[in-house]
Structures are given as C-alpha cells and as structure tokens.
Coordinates of C-alpha atoms in Angstrom, one line a residue:
X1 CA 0.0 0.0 0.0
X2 CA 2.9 2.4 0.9
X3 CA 4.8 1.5 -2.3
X4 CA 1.9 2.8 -4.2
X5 CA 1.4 6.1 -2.7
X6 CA 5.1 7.3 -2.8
X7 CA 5.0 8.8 -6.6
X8 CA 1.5 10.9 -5.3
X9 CA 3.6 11.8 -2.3
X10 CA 6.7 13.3 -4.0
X11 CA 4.1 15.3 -6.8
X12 CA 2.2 16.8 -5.0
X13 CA 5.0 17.9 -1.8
X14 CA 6.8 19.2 -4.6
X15 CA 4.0 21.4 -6.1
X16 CA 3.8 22.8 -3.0
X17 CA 7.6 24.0 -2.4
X18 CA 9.1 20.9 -0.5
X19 CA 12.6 20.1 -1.7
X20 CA 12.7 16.5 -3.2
X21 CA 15.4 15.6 -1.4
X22 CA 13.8 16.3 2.1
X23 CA 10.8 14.2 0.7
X24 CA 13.0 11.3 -0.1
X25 CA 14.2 11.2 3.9
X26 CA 10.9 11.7 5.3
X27 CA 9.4 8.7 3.0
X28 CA 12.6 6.5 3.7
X29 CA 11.7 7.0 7.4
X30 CA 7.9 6.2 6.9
X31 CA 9.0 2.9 4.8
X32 CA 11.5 1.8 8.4
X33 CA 8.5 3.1 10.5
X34 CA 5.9 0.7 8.2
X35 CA 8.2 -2.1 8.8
X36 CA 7.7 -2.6 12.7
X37 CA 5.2 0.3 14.0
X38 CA 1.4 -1.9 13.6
X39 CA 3.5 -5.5 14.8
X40 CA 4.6 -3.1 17.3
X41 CA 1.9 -1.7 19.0
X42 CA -0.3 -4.2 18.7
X43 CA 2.0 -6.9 20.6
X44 CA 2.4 -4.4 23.1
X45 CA -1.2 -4.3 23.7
X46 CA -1.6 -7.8 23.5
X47 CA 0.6 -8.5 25.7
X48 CA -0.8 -5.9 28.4
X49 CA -4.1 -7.6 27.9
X50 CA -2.7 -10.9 28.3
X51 CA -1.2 -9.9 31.5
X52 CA -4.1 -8.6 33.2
X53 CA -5.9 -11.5 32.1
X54 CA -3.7 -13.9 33.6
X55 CA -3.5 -12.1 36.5
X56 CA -7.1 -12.1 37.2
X57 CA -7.9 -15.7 36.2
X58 CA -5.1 -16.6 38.6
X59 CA -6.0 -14.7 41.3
X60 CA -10.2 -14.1 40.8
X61 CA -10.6 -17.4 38.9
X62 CA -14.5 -17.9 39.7
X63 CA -15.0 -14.3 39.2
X64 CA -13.2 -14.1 35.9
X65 CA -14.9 -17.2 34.7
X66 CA -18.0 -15.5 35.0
X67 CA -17.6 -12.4 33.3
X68 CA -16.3 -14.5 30.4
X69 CA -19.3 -16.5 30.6
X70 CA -21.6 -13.5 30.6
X71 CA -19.8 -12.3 27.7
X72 CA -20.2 -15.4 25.5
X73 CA -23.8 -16.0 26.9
X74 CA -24.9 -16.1 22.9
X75 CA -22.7 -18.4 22.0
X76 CA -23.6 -21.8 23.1
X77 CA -19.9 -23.2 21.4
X78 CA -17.9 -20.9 23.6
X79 CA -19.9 -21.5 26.3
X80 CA -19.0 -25.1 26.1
X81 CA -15.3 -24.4 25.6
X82 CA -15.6 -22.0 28.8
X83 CA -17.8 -24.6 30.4
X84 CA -14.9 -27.0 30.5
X85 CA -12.4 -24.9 31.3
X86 CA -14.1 -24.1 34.4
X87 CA -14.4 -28.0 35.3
X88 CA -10.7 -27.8 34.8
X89 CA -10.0 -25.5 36.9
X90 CA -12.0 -27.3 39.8
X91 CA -14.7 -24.6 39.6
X92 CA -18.6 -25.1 39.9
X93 CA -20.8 -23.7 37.3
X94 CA -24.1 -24.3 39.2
X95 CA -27.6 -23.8 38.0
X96 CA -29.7 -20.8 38.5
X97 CA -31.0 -19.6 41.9
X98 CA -33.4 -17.4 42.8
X99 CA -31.4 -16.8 46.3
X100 CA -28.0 -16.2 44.5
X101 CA -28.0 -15.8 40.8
X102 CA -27.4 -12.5 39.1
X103 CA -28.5 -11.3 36.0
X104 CA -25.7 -12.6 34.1
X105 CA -23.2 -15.2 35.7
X106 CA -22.4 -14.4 39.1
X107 CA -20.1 -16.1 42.2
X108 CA -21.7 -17.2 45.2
X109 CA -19.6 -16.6 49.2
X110 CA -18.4 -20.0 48.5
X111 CA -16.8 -19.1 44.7
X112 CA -19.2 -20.9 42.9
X113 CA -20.3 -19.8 39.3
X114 CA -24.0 -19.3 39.3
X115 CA -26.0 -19.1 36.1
X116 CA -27.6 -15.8 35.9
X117 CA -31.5 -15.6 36.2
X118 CA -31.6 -13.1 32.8
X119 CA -30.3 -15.7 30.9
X120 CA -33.1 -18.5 31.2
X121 CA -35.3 -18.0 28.3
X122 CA -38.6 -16.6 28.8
X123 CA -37.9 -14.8 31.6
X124 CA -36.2 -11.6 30.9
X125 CA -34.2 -8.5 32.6
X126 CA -37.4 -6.9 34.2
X127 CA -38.7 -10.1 36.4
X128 CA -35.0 -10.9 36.7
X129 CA -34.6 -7.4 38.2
X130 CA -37.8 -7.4 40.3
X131 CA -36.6 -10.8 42.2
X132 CA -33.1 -10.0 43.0
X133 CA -34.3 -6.3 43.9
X134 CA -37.1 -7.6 46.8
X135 CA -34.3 -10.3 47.9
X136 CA -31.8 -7.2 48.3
X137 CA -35.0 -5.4 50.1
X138 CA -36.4 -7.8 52.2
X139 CA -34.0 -10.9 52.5
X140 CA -33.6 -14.6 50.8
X141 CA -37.1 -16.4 49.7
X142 CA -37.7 -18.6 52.6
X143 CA -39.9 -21.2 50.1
X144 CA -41.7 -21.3 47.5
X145 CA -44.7 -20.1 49.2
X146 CA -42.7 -16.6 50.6
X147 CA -41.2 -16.3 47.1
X148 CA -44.6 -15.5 45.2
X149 CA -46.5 -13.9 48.1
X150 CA -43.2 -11.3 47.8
X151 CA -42.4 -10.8 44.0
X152 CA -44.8 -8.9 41.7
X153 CA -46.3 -11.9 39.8
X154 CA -47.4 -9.2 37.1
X155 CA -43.3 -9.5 36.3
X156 CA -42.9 -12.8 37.4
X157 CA -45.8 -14.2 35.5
X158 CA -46.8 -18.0 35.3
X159 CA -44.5 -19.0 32.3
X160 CA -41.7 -17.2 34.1
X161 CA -42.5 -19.1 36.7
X162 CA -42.5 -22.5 35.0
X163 CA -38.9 -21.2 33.3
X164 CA -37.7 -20.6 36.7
X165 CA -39.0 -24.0 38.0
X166 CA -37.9 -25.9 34.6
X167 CA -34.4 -24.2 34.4
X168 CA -33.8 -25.7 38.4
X169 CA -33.8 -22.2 40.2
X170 CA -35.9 -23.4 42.7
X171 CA -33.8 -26.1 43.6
X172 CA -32.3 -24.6 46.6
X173 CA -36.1 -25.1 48.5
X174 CA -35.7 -28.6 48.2
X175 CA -38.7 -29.7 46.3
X176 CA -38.1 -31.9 42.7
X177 CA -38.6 -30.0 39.6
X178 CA -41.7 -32.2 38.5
X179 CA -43.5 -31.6 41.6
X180 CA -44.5 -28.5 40.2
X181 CA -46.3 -29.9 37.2
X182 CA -48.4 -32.4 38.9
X183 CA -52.2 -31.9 38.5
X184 CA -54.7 -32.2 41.3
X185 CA -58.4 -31.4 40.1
X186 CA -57.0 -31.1 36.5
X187 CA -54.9 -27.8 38.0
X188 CA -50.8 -27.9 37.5
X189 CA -50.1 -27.1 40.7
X190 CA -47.9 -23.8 39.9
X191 CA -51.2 -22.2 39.3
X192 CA -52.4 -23.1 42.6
X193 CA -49.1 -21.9 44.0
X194 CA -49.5 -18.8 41.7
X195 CA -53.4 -18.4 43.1
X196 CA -52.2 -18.6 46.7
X197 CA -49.3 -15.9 46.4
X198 CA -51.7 -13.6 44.6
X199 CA -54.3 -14.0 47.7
X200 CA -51.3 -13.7 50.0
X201 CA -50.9 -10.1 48.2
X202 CA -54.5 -9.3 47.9
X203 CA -54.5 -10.1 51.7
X204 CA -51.7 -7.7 52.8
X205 CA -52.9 -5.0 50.7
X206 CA -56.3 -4.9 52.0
X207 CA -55.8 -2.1 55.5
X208 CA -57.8 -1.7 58.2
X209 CA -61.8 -2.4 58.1
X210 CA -64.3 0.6 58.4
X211 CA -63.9 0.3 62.6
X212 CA -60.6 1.0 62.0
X213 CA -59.2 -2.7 62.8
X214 CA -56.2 -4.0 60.7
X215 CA -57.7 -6.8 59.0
X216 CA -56.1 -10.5 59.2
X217 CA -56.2 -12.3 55.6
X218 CA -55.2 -16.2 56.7
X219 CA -54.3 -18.4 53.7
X220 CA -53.4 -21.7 53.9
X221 CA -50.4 -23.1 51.8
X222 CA -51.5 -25.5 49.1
X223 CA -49.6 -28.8 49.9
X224 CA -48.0 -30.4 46.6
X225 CA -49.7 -33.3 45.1
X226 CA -48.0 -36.8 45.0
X227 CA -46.9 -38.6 41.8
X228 CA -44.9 -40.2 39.2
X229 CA -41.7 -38.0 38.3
X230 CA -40.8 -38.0 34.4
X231 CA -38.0 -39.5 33.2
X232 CA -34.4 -37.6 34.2
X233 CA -34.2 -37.4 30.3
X234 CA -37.0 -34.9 30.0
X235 CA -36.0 -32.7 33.0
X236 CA -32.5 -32.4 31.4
X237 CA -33.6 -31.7 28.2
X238 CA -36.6 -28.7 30.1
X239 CA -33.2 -27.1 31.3
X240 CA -31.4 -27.4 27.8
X241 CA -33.9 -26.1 26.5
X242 CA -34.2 -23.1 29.1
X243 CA -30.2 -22.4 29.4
X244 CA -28.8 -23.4 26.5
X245 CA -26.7 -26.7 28.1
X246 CA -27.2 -29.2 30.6
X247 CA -26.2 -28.3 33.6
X248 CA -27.2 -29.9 36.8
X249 CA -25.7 -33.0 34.9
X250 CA -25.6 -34.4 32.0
X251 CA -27.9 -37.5 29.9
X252 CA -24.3 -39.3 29.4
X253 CA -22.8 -39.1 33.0
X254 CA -23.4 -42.8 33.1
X255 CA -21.7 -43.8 30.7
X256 CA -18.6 -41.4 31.2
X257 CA -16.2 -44.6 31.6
X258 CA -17.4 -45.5 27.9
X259 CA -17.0 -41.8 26.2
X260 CA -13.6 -40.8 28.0
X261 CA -11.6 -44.3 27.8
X262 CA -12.6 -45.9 24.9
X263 CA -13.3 -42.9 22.5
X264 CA -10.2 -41.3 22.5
X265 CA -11.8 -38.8 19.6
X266 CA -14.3 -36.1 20.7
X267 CA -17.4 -35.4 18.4
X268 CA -15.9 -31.6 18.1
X269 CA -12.9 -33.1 16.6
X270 CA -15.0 -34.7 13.5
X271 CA -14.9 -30.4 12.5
X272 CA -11.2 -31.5 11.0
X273 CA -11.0 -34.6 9.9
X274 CA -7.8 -33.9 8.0
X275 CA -5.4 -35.1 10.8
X276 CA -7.7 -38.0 11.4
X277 CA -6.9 -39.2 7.6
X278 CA -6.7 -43.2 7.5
X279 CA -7.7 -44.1 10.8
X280 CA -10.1 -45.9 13.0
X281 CA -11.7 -43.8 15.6
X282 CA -14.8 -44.4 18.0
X283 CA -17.1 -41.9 19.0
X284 CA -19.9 -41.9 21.4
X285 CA -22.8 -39.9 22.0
X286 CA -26.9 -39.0 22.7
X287 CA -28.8 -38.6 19.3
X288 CA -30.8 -35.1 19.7
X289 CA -31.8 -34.8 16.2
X290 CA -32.9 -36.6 13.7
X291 CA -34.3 -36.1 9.4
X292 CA -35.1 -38.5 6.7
X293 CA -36.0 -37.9 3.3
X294 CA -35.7 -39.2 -0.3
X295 CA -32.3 -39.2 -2.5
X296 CA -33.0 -37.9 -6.2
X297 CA -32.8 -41.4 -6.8
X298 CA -35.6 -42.2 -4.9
X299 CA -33.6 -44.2 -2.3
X300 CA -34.6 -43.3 1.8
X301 CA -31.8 -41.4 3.6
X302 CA -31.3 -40.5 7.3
X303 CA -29.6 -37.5 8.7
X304 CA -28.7 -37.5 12.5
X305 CA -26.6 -35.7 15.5
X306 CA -24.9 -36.7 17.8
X307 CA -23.9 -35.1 21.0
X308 CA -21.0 -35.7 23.7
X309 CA -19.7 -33.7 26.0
X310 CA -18.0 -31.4 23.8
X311 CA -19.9 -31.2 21.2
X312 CA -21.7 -32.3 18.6
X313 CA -21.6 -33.9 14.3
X314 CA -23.9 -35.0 11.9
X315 CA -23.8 -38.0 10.4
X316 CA -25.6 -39.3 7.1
X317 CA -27.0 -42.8 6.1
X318 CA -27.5 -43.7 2.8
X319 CA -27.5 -46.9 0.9
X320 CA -26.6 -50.2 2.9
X321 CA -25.7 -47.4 6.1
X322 CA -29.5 -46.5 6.6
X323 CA -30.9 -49.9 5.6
X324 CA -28.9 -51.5 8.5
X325 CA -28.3 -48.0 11.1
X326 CA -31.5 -46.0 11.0
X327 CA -32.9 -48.1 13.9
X328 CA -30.7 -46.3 16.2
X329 CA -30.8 -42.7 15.0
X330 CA -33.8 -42.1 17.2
X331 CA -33.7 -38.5 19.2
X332 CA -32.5 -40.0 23.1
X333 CA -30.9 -42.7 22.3
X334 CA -27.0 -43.1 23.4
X335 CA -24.8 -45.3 20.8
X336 CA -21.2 -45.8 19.8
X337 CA -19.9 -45.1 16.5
X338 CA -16.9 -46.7 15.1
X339 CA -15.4 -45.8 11.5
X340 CA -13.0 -45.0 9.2
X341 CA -11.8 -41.8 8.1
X342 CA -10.9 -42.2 4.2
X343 CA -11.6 -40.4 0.6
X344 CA -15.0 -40.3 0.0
X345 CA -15.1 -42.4 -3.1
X346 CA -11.9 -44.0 -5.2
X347 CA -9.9 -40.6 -7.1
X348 CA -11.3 -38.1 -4.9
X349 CA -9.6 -35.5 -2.8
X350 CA -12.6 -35.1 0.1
X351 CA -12.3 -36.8 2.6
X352 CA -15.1 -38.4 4.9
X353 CA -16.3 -40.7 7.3
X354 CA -17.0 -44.6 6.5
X355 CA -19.1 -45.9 9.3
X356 CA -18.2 -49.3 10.1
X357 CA -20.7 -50.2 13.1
X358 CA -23.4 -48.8 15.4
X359 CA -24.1 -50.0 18.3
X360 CA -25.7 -49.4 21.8
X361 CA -23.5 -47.3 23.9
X362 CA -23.8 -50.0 26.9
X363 CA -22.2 -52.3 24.9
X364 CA -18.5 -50.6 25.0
X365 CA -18.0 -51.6 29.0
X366 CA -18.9 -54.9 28.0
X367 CA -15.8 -56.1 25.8
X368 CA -13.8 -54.8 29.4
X369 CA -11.9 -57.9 30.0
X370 CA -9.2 -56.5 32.4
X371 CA -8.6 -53.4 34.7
X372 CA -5.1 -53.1 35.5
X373 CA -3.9 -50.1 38.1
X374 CA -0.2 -48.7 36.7
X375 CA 1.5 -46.8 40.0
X376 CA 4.4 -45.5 40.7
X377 CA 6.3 -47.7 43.4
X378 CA 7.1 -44.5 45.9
X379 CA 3.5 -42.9 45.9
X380 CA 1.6 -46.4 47.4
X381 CA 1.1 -46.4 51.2
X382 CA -1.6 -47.7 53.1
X383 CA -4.3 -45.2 52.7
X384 CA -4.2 -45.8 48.1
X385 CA -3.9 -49.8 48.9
X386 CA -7.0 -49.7 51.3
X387 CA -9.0 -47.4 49.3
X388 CA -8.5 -49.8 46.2
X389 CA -8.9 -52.7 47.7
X390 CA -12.3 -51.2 48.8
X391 CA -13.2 -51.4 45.2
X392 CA -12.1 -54.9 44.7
X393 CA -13.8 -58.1 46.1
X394 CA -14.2 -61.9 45.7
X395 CA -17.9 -62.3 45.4
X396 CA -18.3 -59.7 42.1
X397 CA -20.4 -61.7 39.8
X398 CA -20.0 -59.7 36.6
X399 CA -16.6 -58.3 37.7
X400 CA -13.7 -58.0 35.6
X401 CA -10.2 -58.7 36.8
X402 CA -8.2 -56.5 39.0
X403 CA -4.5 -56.3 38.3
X404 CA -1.5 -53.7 39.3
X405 CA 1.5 -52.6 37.4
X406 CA 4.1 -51.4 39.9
X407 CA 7.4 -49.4 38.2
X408 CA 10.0 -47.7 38.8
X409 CA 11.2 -44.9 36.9
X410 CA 14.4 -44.3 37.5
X411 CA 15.7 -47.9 37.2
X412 CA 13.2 -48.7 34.7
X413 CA 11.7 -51.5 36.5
X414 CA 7.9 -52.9 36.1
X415 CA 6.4 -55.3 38.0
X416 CA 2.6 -56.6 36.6
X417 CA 0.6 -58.3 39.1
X418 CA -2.5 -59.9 38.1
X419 CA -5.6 -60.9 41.1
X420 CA -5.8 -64.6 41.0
X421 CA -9.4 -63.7 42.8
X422 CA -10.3 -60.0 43.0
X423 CA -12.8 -58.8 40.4
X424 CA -13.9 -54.6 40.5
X425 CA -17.2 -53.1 38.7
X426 CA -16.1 -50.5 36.7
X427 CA -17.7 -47.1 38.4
X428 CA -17.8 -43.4 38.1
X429 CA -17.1 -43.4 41.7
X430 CA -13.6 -45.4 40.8
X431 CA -12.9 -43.5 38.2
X432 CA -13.4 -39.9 39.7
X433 CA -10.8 -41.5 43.0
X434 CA -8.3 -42.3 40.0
X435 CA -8.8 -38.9 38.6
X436 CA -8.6 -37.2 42.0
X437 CA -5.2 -39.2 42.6
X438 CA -3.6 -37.5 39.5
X439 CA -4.6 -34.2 39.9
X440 CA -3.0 -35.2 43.7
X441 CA 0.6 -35.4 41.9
X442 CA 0.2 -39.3 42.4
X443 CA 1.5 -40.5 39.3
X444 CA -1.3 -43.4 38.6
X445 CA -2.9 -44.7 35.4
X446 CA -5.0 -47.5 33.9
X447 CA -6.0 -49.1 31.0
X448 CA -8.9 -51.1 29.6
X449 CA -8.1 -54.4 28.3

C-alpha cells in the first residue's frame, strides 16, 4: 500500500515548495517506521491484555470465569469451551437460583459460578430485576410459598415461573422440579401456587376495616400433590432447553467410563477430519436430532446428530448405512460409532467418514476384560492400597479382573501383578478416585483391556 502512494507523495510535496530531497528522507523513514510500528503496538497491547488477564484468572478465577461466561452468553460453542475450562480449573458452574443468581453469571460466598437468572429464556431482565431487587430489600425467599406472596407476579408471570422452576432455580427449596407440574383437580399445581401468592398479596394489601381494625387475611399453603416424576431425560432436556446446556448433569454421566476411555476422539474433533486421515476412531454420544428424506434417486436417507460432552456432528446414512443403522438414530438414544476416516469415493480429494458399526452405547463396557492399576512404586502407602482394595472383592459376579502394574522410573523396572481372585465393577465413583489421585501429583494410570 505504501509503495503505491510514494509517486502521489513526492508530486504533490513538490507542487507545493518541498525540496525533493527532504521528501525522499521523510518517506525513507515512513517505509522503516511501516516495517515494525502496527506488529509493534499491537503486541504491546496484547501482551498488556494478556497480562491482566492472567492475572485475574489466577488470582479471581470464579470471578473471571463468569464475566467471560456473561460475555459469551450467545454463543452456546464458547460456552462449552468456557464450560470446560471451568471444570478444569476445579470450579462449579451451578444452575440458576433465585437466592443467588445475578443477572448474568455471578459467584456465590463460597466461589461458585452461578448461572444468571436473565439468561433462562422466557424470563427476561425486568422479572429478573424485580426478584433479585425484593431479595436485596427484604431478605432470601424462605420457600416457594414466601417467594410469590413477595415478588410482583405481574413481572414474574406464570411462564416465568415454570422457566424458573424448569431451568432448576428453585432447587435450593428442596422440592423436585416435576413436583410443580403435577395436576390435582385437573390444575398444574404452579397455578395453585400462583393463586395462593396472589391472595397472600391481595391479603396484605387490603388495610384496616371501616372500625378501624387491621384486617387478618389467613391463607393456607397448598400442599404439593403426589406422583410419578418423568423421566431424568425430560427434565435435562426442560433445562437445555431453558439455558442453552445441561447443567445440573448431563444425559451421558453414566456412561462417562465408555466416552472418556474408549473414545479417544471427541465429536468436536469430527470439524477436521484432515489429521484423522486413514484411521479408525470411535465416537460416542446422545442422538438429539434426527431427518429423513428421499435421494433424487428415490432411495430413503437419514440425517442424525450426535452429541458428547464437547460437542456435537452430523452423520448421514445412505444406501446399505441406513438400511442397516436408521434403527438407532432415534432422538434420546445413546450409541457408539466406530469408523473410518478415508476419501469419499476411489480418485477423490474429500475426505469423509465410513461408518463401520453402530451399536448401543452400553455395549463398550462390555468387551472390558481387564482393569489393571499402573502406579508408581514411591507414591503407594496404606491409605491408596485400602481405598483400592475397597473397590475390589471376591464375590463380584460380573466383575472384571483387577491387576496392578508397579514401576519404577528411574531404574526402569515394572512389575505386573494380576488378582488370582479379586474382580472390581467399573464405576464413576472409581474413576473420579483415579482422577482425584492424579490431579494429587500421584503419578497413577490404567487401562482397559
């Protein structure tokens, strides 16, 4: 750009007086100064940001986390990315709370991330405002019952209300999310606890009676009815739907020995499959979605995606695939995907994915035939022996074996030790004890045979 200026530059300096040889110096300066001055300034900025950020996440990690997760609030993929970055850095993103949730995402006296009540959908800044404003007022919401005969339920309307309920910010009064739905006399029963804080109000608004007395309005609180609760699928996928993830856990926590140890490739990482080129990888997942329709051949197709915890990919049947796959792309269903990454057909450049098998997800922990414990000789003592041996025992029926590989590093010795008798279920609980070793500096591993 510079180069391309400098003949309108010496023209038109000259036609005003300017010596040509001055002109020549001050452009020869401009082209040095071109050569470093943006890189320049810009890495010096950068930098300064990238110091103060550090310094913050360092030093206010929950509150930092939060104001980046207010900032991405729109974007459900960086919220994801943040999302797991908090559960890296050991800190809790917990659901909304009428009792602590700001606006946006907020920390709690115990630096815990809270959701932010403006951010459930269908709920909005103004009744947002008006609950954290009368808490500020008047104190925490006691129960439900002191939370609507308090807040101005023209604000917080009923579908606010079911949000809040739906989205788990009333889980702090102790009382299951479904509760709220069941029907006595053909009436949810958050109506009747909407009718009740509305008489409540009525009640206290009423003053004293023509003699002057303060009149007494008594309502009694509408005890919940009893039944069934949904499945945990549906309340997940009400507080999806309300805050854009789950939260308060997640349809796959059960199977998280299946997606972390035996797919080693992430759903997210399907977005590049270049460095995946002539491999065999296995993903895992819940469907969410699902589409068919009809090839311009007239041939049936299916089109489905699949979610993990780190994102998500769609993935096409045609042909042979959807004759013998479709069955399992139904929306709530959790299945294992192994395949190929290869070129899409025989002289072309694209690459793509050539499903080799589907299967039910709960049939990964089943081809387990060993679980062997690889330690480091100088961190066991007698605290790691008797809390592993706590998940070993004789009498597991559909146990798996329990061995130990003892090394040490230095000398390059490794002893393996398989249990003659000892058989471990494979748990979350066991699992999560492994992890907490290792973030401990114990230097433990395992593997899956």
């Amino acid at each position: 750009v510079l180069d391309k200026m400098i003949g309108k530059f010496i023209d038109q300096s000259k036609s005003k007086g300017h010596p040509e040889e001055k002109l020549n110096k001050i452009w020869t300066v401009w082209e040095a100064f071109a050569q470093y001055a943006f890189n320049k300034s810009h890495s010096t900025c950068y930098a300064y940001v990238a110091y103060q950020t550090g310094y913050l996440k360092a030093h206010y990690p929950a509150e930092f986390m939060a104001a980046v997760l207010s900032r991405n609030l729109s974007n459900i993929d960086k919220i994801t990315i943040f999302m797991d970055e908090c559960k890296r850095m050991g800190l809790k993103v917990l659901v909304p709370d009428v009792n602590e949730s700001k606006i946006d995402f907020g920390v709690n006296t115990r630096d815990e991330v809270r959701f932010g009540l403006g951010a459930i959908k269908g709920v909005g800044e103004a009744a947002s405002q008006n609950i954290i404003e009368e808490r500020r007022k008047n104190g925490t919401y006691k129960d439900v019952w002191d939370f609507v005969s308090r807040v101005n339920l023209k604000a917080v309307n009923k579908k606010c209300v079911e949000n809040l309920i739906k989205a788990g910010a009333f889980d702090g009064f102790g009382i299951e999310r479904y509760r709220y739905f069941l029907e006595e006399g053909g009436v949810p029963f958050v109506e009747t606890l909407l009718k009740f804080g509305q008489n409540m109000q009525a009640g206290s608004n009423t003053g004293p009676s023509l003699f002057g007395d303060v009149i007494d309005v008594q309502v009694s609180k509408p005890e919940f009815p009893k039944g069934e609760a949904p499945s945990a699928l549906q309340t997940l996928n009400d507080e999806r739907d309300l805050i854009g993830i789950y939260l308060s856990s997640h349809p796959l926590d059960e199977f998280k020995i299946e997606v972390n140890h035996f797919c080693r490739t992430h759903l997210s990482d399907l977005t590049e499959i270049e460095p995946l080129k002539g491999k065999e990888i296995i993903v895992a997942g819940m469907v969410t979605s699902t589409r068919t329709g009809m090839t311009k051949n007239g041939k049936p197709f299916t089109i489905f995606k699949l979610e993990d915890f780190n994102g998500s990919f769609e993935f096409p049947l045609f042909g042979k695939d959807n004759d013998e796959y479709n069955q399992f792309a139904v929306v709530g269903n959790r299945v294992s995907i192994k395949a190929t990454v290869d070129y899409r057909f025989k002289g072309s450049d694209q690459l793509a994915l050539k499903i080799q098998a589907i299967e039910p997800l709960s049939e990964l922990k089943k081809r387990i035939r060993k679980f062997t414990v690889r330690v480091n000789i100088r961190d066991i003592d007698v605290e790691l022996i008797e809390t592993l041996y706590g998940f070993a025992d004789e009498q597991i029926a559909d146990g798996i074996p329990f061995c130990f590989m003892v090394y040490q590093p230095t000398e390059k010795i490794l002893v393996e030790m398989e249990s003659m008798n000892l058989k471990t279920r494979l748990s979350n609980e066991l699992f999560e004890y492994i992890e907490e070793l290792r973030q401990n500096e114990v230097e433990i591993d395992f593997r899956l045979n």
